[in-house]
Structure formats: C-alpha cells, structure tokens
mmCIF file of C-alpha atoms in Angstrom:
data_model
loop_
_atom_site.group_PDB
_atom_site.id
_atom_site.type_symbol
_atom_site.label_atom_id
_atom_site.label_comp_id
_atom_site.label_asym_id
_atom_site.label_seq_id
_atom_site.Cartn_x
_atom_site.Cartn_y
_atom_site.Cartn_z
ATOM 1 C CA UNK A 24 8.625 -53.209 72.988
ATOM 2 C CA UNK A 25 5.029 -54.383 71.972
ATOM 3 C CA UNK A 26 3.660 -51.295 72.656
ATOM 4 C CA UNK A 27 6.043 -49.313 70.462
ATOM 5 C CA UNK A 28 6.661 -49.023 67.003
ATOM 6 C CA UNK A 29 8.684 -47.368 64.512
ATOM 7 C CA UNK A 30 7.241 -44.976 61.269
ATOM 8 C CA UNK A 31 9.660 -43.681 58.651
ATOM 9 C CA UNK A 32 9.280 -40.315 57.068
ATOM 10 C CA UNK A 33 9.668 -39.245 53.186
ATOM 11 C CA UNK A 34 12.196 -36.261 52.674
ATOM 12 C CA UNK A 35 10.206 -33.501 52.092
ATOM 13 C CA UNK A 36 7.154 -35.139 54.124
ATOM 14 C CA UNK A 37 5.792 -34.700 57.766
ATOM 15 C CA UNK A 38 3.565 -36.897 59.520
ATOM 16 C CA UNK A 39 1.377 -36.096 62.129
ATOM 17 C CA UNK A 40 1.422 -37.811 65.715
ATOM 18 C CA UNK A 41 -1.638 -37.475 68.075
ATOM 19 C CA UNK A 42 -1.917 -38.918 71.419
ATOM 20 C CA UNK A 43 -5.536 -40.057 72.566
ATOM 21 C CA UNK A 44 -6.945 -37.667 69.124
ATOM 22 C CA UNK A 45 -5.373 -34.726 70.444
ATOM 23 C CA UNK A 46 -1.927 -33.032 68.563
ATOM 24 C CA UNK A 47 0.995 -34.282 70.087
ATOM 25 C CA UNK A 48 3.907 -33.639 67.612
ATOM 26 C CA UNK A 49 5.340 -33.495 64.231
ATOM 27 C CA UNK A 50 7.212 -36.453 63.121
ATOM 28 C CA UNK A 51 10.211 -34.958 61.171
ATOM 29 C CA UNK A 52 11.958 -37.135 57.501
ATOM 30 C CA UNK A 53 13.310 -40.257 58.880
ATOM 31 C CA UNK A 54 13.255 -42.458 61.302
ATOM 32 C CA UNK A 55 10.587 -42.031 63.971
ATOM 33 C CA UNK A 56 9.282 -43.903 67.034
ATOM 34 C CA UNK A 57 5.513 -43.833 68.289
ATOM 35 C CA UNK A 58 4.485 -44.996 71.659
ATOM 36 C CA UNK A 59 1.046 -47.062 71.599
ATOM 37 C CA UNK A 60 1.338 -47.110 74.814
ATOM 38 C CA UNK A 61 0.619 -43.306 75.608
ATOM 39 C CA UNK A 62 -1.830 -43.597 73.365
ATOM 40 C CA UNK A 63 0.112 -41.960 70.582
ATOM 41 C CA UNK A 64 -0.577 -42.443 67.070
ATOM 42 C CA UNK A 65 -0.320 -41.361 63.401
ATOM 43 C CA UNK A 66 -2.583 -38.721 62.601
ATOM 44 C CA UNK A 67 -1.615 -38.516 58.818
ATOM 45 C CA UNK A 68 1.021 -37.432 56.840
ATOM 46 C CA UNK A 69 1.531 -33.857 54.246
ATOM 47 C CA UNK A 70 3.990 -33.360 51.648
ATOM 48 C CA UNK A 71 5.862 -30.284 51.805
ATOM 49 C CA UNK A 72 6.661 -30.399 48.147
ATOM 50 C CA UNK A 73 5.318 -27.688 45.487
ATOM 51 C CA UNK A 74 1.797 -29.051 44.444
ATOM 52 C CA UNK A 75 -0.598 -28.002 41.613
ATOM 53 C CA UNK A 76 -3.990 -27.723 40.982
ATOM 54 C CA UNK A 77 -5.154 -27.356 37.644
ATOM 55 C CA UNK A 78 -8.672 -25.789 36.935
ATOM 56 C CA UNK A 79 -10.995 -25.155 33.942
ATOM 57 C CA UNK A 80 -13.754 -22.705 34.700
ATOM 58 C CA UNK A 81 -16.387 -21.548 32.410
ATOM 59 C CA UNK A 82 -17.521 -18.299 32.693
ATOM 60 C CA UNK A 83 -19.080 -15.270 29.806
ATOM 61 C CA UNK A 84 -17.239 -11.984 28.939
ATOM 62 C CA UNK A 85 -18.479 -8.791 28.500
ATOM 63 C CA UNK A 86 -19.613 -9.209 24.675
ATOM 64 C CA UNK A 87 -21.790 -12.413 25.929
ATOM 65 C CA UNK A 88 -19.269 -14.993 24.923
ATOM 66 C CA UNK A 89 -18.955 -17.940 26.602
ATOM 67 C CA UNK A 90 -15.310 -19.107 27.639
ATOM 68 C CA UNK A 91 -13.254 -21.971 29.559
ATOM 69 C CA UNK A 92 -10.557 -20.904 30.965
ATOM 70 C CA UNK A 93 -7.377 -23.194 32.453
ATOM 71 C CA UNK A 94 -5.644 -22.294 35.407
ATOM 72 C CA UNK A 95 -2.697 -23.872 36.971
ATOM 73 C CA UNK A 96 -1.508 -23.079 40.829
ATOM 74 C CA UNK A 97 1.258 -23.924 42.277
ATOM 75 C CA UNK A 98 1.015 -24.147 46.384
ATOM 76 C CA UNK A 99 3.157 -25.510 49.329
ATOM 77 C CA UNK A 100 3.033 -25.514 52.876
ATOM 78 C CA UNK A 101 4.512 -23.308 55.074
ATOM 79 C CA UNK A 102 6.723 -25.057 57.568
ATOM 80 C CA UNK A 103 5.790 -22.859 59.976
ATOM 81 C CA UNK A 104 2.517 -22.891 59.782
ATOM 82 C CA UNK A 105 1.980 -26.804 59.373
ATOM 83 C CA UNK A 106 -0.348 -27.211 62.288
ATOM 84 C CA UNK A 107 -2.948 -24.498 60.662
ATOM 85 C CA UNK A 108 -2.368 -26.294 57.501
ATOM 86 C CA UNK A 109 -3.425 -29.441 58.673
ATOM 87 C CA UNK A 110 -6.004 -28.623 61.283
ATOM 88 C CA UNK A 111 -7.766 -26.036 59.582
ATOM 89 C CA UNK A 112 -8.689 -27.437 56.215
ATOM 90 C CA UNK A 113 -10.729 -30.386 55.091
ATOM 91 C CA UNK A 114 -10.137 -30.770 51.688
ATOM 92 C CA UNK A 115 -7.240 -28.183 50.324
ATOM 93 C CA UNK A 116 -7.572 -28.507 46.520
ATOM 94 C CA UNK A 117 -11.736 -28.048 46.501
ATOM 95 C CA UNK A 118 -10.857 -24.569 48.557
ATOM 96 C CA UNK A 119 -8.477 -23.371 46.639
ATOM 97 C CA UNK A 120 -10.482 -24.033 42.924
ATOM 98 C CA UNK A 121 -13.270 -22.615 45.132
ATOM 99 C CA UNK A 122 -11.685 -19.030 45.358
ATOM 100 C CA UNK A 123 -10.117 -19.623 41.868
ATOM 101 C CA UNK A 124 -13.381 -20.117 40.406
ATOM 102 C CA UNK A 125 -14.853 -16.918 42.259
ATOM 103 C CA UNK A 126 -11.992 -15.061 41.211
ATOM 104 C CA UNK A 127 -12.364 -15.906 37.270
ATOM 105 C CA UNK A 128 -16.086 -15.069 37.209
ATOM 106 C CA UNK A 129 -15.420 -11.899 38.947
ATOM 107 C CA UNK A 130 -12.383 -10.960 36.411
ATOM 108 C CA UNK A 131 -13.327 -12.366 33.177
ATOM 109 C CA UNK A 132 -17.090 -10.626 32.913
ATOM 110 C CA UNK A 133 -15.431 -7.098 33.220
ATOM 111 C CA UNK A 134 -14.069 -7.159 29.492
ATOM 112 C CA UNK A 135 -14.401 -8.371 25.705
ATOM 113 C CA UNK A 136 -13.033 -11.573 24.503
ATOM 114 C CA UNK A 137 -10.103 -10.044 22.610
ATOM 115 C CA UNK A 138 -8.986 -8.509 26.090
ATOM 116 C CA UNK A 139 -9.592 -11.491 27.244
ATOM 117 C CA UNK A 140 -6.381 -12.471 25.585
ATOM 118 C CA UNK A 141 -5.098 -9.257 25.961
ATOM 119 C CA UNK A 142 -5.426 -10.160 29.984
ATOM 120 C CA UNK A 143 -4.189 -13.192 30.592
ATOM 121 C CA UNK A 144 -1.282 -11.969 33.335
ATOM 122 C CA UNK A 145 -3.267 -9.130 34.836
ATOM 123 C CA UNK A 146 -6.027 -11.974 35.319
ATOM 124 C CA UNK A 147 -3.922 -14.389 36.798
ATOM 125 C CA UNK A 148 -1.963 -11.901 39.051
ATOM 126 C CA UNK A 149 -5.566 -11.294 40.674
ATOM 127 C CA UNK A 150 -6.095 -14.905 41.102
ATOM 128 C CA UNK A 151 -2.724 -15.075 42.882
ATOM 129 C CA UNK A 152 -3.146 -11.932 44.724
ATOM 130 C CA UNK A 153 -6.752 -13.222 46.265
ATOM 131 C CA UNK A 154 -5.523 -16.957 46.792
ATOM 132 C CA UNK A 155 -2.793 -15.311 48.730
ATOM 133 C CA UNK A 156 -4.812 -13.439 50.740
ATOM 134 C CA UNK A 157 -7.228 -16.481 51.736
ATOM 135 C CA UNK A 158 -5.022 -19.178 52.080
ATOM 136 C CA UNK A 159 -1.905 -17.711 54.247
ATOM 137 C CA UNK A 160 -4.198 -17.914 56.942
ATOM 138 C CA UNK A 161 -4.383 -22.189 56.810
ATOM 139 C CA UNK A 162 -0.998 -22.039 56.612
ATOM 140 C CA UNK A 163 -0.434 -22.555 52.509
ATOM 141 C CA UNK A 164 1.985 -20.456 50.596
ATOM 142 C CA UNK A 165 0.613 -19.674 46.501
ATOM 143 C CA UNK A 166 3.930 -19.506 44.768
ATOM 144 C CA UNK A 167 2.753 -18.940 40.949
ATOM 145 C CA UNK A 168 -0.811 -18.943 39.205
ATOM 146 C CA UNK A 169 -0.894 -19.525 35.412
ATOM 147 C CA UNK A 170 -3.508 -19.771 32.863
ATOM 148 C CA UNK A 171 -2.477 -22.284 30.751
ATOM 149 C CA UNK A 172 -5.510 -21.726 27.770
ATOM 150 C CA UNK A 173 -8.432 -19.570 27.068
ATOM 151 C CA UNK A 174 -10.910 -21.693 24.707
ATOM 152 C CA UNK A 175 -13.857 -19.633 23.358
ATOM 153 C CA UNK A 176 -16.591 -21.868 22.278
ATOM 154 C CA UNK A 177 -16.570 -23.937 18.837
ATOM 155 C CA UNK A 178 -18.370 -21.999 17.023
ATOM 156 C CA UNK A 179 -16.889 -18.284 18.070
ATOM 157 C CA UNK A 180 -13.822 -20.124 17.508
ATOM 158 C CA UNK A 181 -14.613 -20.437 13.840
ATOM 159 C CA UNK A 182 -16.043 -17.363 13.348
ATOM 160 C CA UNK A 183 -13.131 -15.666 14.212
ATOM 161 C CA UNK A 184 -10.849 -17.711 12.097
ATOM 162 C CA UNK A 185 -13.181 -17.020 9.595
ATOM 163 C CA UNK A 186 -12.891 -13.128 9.943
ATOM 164 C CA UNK A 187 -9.317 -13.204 10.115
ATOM 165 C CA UNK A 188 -9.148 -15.520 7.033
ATOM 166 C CA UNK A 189 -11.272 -12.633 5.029
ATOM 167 C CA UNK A 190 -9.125 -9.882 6.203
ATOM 168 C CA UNK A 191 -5.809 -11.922 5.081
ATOM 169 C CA UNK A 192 -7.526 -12.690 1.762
ATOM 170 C CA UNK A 193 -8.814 -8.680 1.216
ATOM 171 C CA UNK A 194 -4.739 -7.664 2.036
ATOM 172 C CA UNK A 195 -3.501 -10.263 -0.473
ATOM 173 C CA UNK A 196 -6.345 -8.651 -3.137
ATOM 174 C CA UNK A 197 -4.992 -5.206 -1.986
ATOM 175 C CA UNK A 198 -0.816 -5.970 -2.576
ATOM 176 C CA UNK A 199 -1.929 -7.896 -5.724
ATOM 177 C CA UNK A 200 -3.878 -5.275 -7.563
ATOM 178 C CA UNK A 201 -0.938 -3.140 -6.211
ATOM 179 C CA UNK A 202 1.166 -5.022 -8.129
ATOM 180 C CA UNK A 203 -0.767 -5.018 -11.000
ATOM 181 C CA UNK A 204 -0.849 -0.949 -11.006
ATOM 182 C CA UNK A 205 2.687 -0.783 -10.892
ATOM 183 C CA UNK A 206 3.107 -3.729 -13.789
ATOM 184 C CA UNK A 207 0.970 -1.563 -15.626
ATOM 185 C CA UNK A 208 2.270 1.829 -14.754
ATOM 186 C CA UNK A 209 5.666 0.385 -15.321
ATOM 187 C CA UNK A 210 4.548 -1.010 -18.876
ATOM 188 C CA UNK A 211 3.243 2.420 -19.926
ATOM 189 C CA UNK A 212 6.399 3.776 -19.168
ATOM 190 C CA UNK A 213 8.433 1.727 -20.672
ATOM 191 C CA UNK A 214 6.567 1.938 -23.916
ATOM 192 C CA UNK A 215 6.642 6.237 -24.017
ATOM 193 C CA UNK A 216 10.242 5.710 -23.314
ATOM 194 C CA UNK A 217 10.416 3.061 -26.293
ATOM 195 C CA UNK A 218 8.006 5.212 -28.741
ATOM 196 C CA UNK A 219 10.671 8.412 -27.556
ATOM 197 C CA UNK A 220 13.591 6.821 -28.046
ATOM 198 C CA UNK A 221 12.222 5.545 -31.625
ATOM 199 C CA UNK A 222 10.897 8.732 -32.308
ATOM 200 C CA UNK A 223 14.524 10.514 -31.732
ATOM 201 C CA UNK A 224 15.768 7.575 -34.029
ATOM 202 C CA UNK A 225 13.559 8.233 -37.053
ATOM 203 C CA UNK A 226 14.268 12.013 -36.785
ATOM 204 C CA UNK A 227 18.039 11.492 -36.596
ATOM 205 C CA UNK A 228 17.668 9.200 -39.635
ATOM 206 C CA UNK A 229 15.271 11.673 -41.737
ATOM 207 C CA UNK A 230 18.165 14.724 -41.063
ATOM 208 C CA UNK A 231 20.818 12.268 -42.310
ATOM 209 C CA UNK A 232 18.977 11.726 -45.400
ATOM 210 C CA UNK A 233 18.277 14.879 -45.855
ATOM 211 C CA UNK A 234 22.086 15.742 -44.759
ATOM 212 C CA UNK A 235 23.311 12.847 -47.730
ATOM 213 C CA UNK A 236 20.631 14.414 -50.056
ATOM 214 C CA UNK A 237 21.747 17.689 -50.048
ATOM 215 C CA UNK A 238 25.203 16.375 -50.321
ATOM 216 C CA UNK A 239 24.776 14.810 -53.315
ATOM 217 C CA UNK A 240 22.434 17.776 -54.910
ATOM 218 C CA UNK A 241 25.666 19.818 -54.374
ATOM 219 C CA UNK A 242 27.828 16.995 -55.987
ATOM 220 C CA UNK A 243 25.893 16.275 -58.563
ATOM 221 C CA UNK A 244 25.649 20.615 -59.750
ATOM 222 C CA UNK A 245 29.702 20.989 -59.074
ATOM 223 C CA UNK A 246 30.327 18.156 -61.598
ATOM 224 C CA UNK A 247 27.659 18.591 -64.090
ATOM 225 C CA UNK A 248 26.715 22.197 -64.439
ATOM 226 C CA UNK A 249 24.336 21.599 -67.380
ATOM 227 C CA UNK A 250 21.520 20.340 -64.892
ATOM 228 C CA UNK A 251 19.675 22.177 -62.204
ATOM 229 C CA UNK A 252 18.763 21.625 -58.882
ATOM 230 C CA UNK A 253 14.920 21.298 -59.995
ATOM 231 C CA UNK A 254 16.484 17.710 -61.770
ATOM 232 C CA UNK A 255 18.671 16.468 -59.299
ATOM 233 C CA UNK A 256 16.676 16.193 -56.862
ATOM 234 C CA UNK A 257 13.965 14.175 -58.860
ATOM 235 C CA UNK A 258 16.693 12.343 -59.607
ATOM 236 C CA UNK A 259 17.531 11.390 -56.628
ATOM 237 C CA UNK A 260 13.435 10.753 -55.336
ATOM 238 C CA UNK A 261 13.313 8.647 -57.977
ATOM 239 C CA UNK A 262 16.874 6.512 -57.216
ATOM 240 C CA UNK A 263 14.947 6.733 -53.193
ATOM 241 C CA UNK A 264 11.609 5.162 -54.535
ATOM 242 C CA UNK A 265 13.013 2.406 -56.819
ATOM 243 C CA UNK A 266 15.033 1.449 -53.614
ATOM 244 C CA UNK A 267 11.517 1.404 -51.310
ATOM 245 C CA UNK A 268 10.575 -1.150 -54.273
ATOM 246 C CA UNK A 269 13.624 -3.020 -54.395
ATOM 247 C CA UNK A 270 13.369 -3.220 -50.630
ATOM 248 C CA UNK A 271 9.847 -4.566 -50.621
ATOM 249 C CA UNK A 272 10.322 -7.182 -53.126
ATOM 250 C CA UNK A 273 13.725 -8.568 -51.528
ATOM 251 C CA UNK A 274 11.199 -9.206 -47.912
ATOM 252 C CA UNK A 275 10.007 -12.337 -47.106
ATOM 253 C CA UNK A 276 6.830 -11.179 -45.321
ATOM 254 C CA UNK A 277 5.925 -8.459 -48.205
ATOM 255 C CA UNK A 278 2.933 -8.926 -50.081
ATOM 256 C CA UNK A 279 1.935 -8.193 -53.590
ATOM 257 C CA UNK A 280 2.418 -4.162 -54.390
ATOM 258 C CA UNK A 281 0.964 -2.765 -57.832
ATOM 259 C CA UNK A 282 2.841 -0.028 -59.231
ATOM 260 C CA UNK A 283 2.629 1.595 -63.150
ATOM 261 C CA UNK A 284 5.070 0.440 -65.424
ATOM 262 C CA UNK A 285 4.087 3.150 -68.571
ATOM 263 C CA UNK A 286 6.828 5.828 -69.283
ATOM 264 C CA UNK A 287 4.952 8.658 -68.304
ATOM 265 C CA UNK A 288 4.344 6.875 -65.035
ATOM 266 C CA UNK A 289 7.811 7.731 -63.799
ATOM 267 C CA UNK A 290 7.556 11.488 -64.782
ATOM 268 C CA UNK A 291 4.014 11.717 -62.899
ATOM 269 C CA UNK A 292 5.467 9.636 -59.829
ATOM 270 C CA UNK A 293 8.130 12.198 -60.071
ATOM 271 C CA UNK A 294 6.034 15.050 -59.854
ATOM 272 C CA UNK A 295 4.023 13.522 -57.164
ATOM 273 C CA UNK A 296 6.975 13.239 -54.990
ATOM 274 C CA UNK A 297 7.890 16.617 -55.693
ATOM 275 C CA UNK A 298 4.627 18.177 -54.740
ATOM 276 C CA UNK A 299 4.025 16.514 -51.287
ATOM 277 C CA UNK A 300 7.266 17.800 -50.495
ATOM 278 C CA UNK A 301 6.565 21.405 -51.577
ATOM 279 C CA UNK A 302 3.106 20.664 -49.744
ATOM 280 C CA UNK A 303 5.033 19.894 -46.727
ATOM 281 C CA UNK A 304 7.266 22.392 -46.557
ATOM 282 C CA UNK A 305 4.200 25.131 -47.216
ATOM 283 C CA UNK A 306 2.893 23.506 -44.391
ATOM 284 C CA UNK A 307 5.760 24.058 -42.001
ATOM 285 C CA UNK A 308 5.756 27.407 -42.773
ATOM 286 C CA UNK A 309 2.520 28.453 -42.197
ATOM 287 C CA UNK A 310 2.846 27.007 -39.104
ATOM 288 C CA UNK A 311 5.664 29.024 -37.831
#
C-alpha cells in the first residue's frame, strides 16, 4: 500500500495521470487511485469550467486616433478533446490574447472612430469567428467574445464632449429664439386683434351718438317748432362739450385745461364745432 496513493478530483475538474512522463489516463471528479509503483503519476490538473480572459489592446483607427479597446472571452474545454488541450498548448491565455490582439489591429484600422462605436458587435463577432477557427484545433471551445469598453484617448475624449456640448448649446439658442418669434408674433397679434376690436368699439359708440343725437334733434323740433335744426344741434354740441369739461375736471389724473370764459366764447366755440363737422362731412364726400 506504500506504493499507492489516493488523489481526489474537483467536479468540473480533470487531472492528468502519466506513467514514467508518458499519458496514461484521465483521472475523472472524485475519488482516484495512482500507482507509484508503475511509475504513474499526476501530470496536472484543468478545469472544465467556462473561463475568461479579459484584454485591453491599443490600436489607431482610420482618422489616426488612438484607442484601447476591452475585450472579454469566454472559453472552455472540450471534453473530447482534453488530451489536445493539454498537450498542445503551453500557456492558453497568452495564445488566445495573442490572436485577439491580431484580430483588433486588423479590424479596428479599417474605419473612423464614430464607427468604431458603431462596430462594436461586428468587431467582436470577427474576434470570435477567428479565435474559433485557431483554437478548436487545441481542443478549446470560444463560447462568447465581448468588448466591454472602447476608450479614445483623454484628450479626443474631451474634444468630443466639447463638440457635442456646442451643438446642444446652438439647438437650445435655435428653440429659444424660436420661442421668442412666436412670443413676439403672438404679441403682435394679439395687439391688431386688441386695436380691431377697440376700433369696432369706438365706431359702434360714435353711430350711437350720432343715433341719440339725431333722436333728440327730432325731439327737440316735434316739441318746439319755433327753433330749427341749425340751433338744436349747437345746442346739443354745446350740452356734449360742457360734459368733455365736466368729465375732465371730475378725473383724478387730469391736469390743468384752459378754456375762455367771455360770452362770445361760447357762440365762437359753437361755431367751431359746427364747422369741423361741416369740414368733415365735405371731406367724406369728396372722397366717395
């Protein structure tokens, strides 16, 4: 019993038993025997778990920009295969960030930095694809390639922040002076609607005067036939302009208004009244 002893394999492990350096057999999970005797021996052990490698290559695009880019792959061993996969390779992860490398610098040179981006899963099916290729023949299996970041340098990092804070900055000039068009388009409006609306209001207000005028002209002739037309209605101007006095004496915010006070004053006020009227009304007609 000296010259044998007992190894115990981790689920999803294998260990490797040689006999005198050559391959003698795969020691399976669990409980496993090795004869010293025959001159067997444990070779070393692999883990048949998913494994990942995670790589950072530098490399320049097509516009001369100088990028790292992060790639993750994820690799197992093929159970089938786990003599090649042992026997064949040296040192697994430097072969594998070999061809990733190879693959990046032979991807990422072909187009801009914004496709770059743009990229990022046509880039890292070509990694897979080539990894695939290589490494099925030393017995690994690439189940999934990411990349997991694409840094530009610091300073074409800023610039580009930079550009895209100016073009953020000219939209928000652009939908502000929009709004200030339509504040001032809609102010314009609103005034000519005001100034209309005021406008219909004075004219409805001079043919109601005129309407109340006439009326009492009429009044005034039916019950006192002795005086004309000519004196009612400087009757009635006059009645109409001691009111506009009235009126601007009785305000608060009215300042001081000289007017004459003579007798003949009233007769001349009278007949000034009269004649802008008859002005007015010459007017009209000549332009019809």
């Amino acid at each position: 019993m000296g010259n044998v002893f007992c190894t115990c394999v981790d689920q999803s492990s294998i260990q490797v038993i040689e006999q005198f350096g050559k391959y003698r057999r795969m020691a399976q999970p669990g409980f496993n025997c090795v004869c010293c005797c025959i001159g067997e021996a444990v070779a070393g052990g692999m883990s048949l778990r998913i494994q990942q490698i995670d790589c950072r290559c530098e490399t320049k695009t097509k516009d001369n920009v100088f990028v790292e880019v992060n790639v993750s792959v994820q690799y197992q061993i093929q159970k089938e295969n786990l003599y090649d996969a042992f026997y064949k390779l040296t040192d697994t992860r430097a072969q594998i960030m070999a061809y990733v490398f190879d693959e990046v610098r032979a991807q990422v040179p072909k187009i801009s930095l914004d496709e770059v981006f743009l990229a990022k899963e046509e880039i890292a099916l070509a990694i897979k694809a080539e990894l695939t290729k290589s490494m099925s023949g030393f017995g690994y299996q690439i189940i999934q390639t990411l990349i997991t970041d694409i840094e530009p340098a610091a300073k074409v990092k800023n610039a580009m922040n930079e550009i895209n804070a100016a073009q953020r900055l000219r939209l928000a000039a652009y939908e502000q002076s929009e709004g200030e068009k339509i504040r001032v388009v809609k102010a314009a409006e609103a005034d000519a609607e005001a100034k209309y609306l005021a406008g219909q209001g004075i004219a409805r207000q001079r043919q109601a005067i005129m309407a109340g005028l006439k009326e009492s002209v009429q009044s005034f002739q039916t019950d006192v036939t002795e005086v004309g037309s000519k004196d009612v209605l400087t009757l009635m101007l006059l009645t109409q302009y001691f009111d506009a006095i009235k009126e601007i004496g009785t305000t608060g915010k009215s300042t001081t208004v000289f007017v004459p006070n003579n007798p003949g004053a009233v007769a001349d006020m009278a007949s000034q009244i009269r004649a802008g009227i008859l002005e007015g009304n010459a007017a009209n007609i000549n332009r019809r």
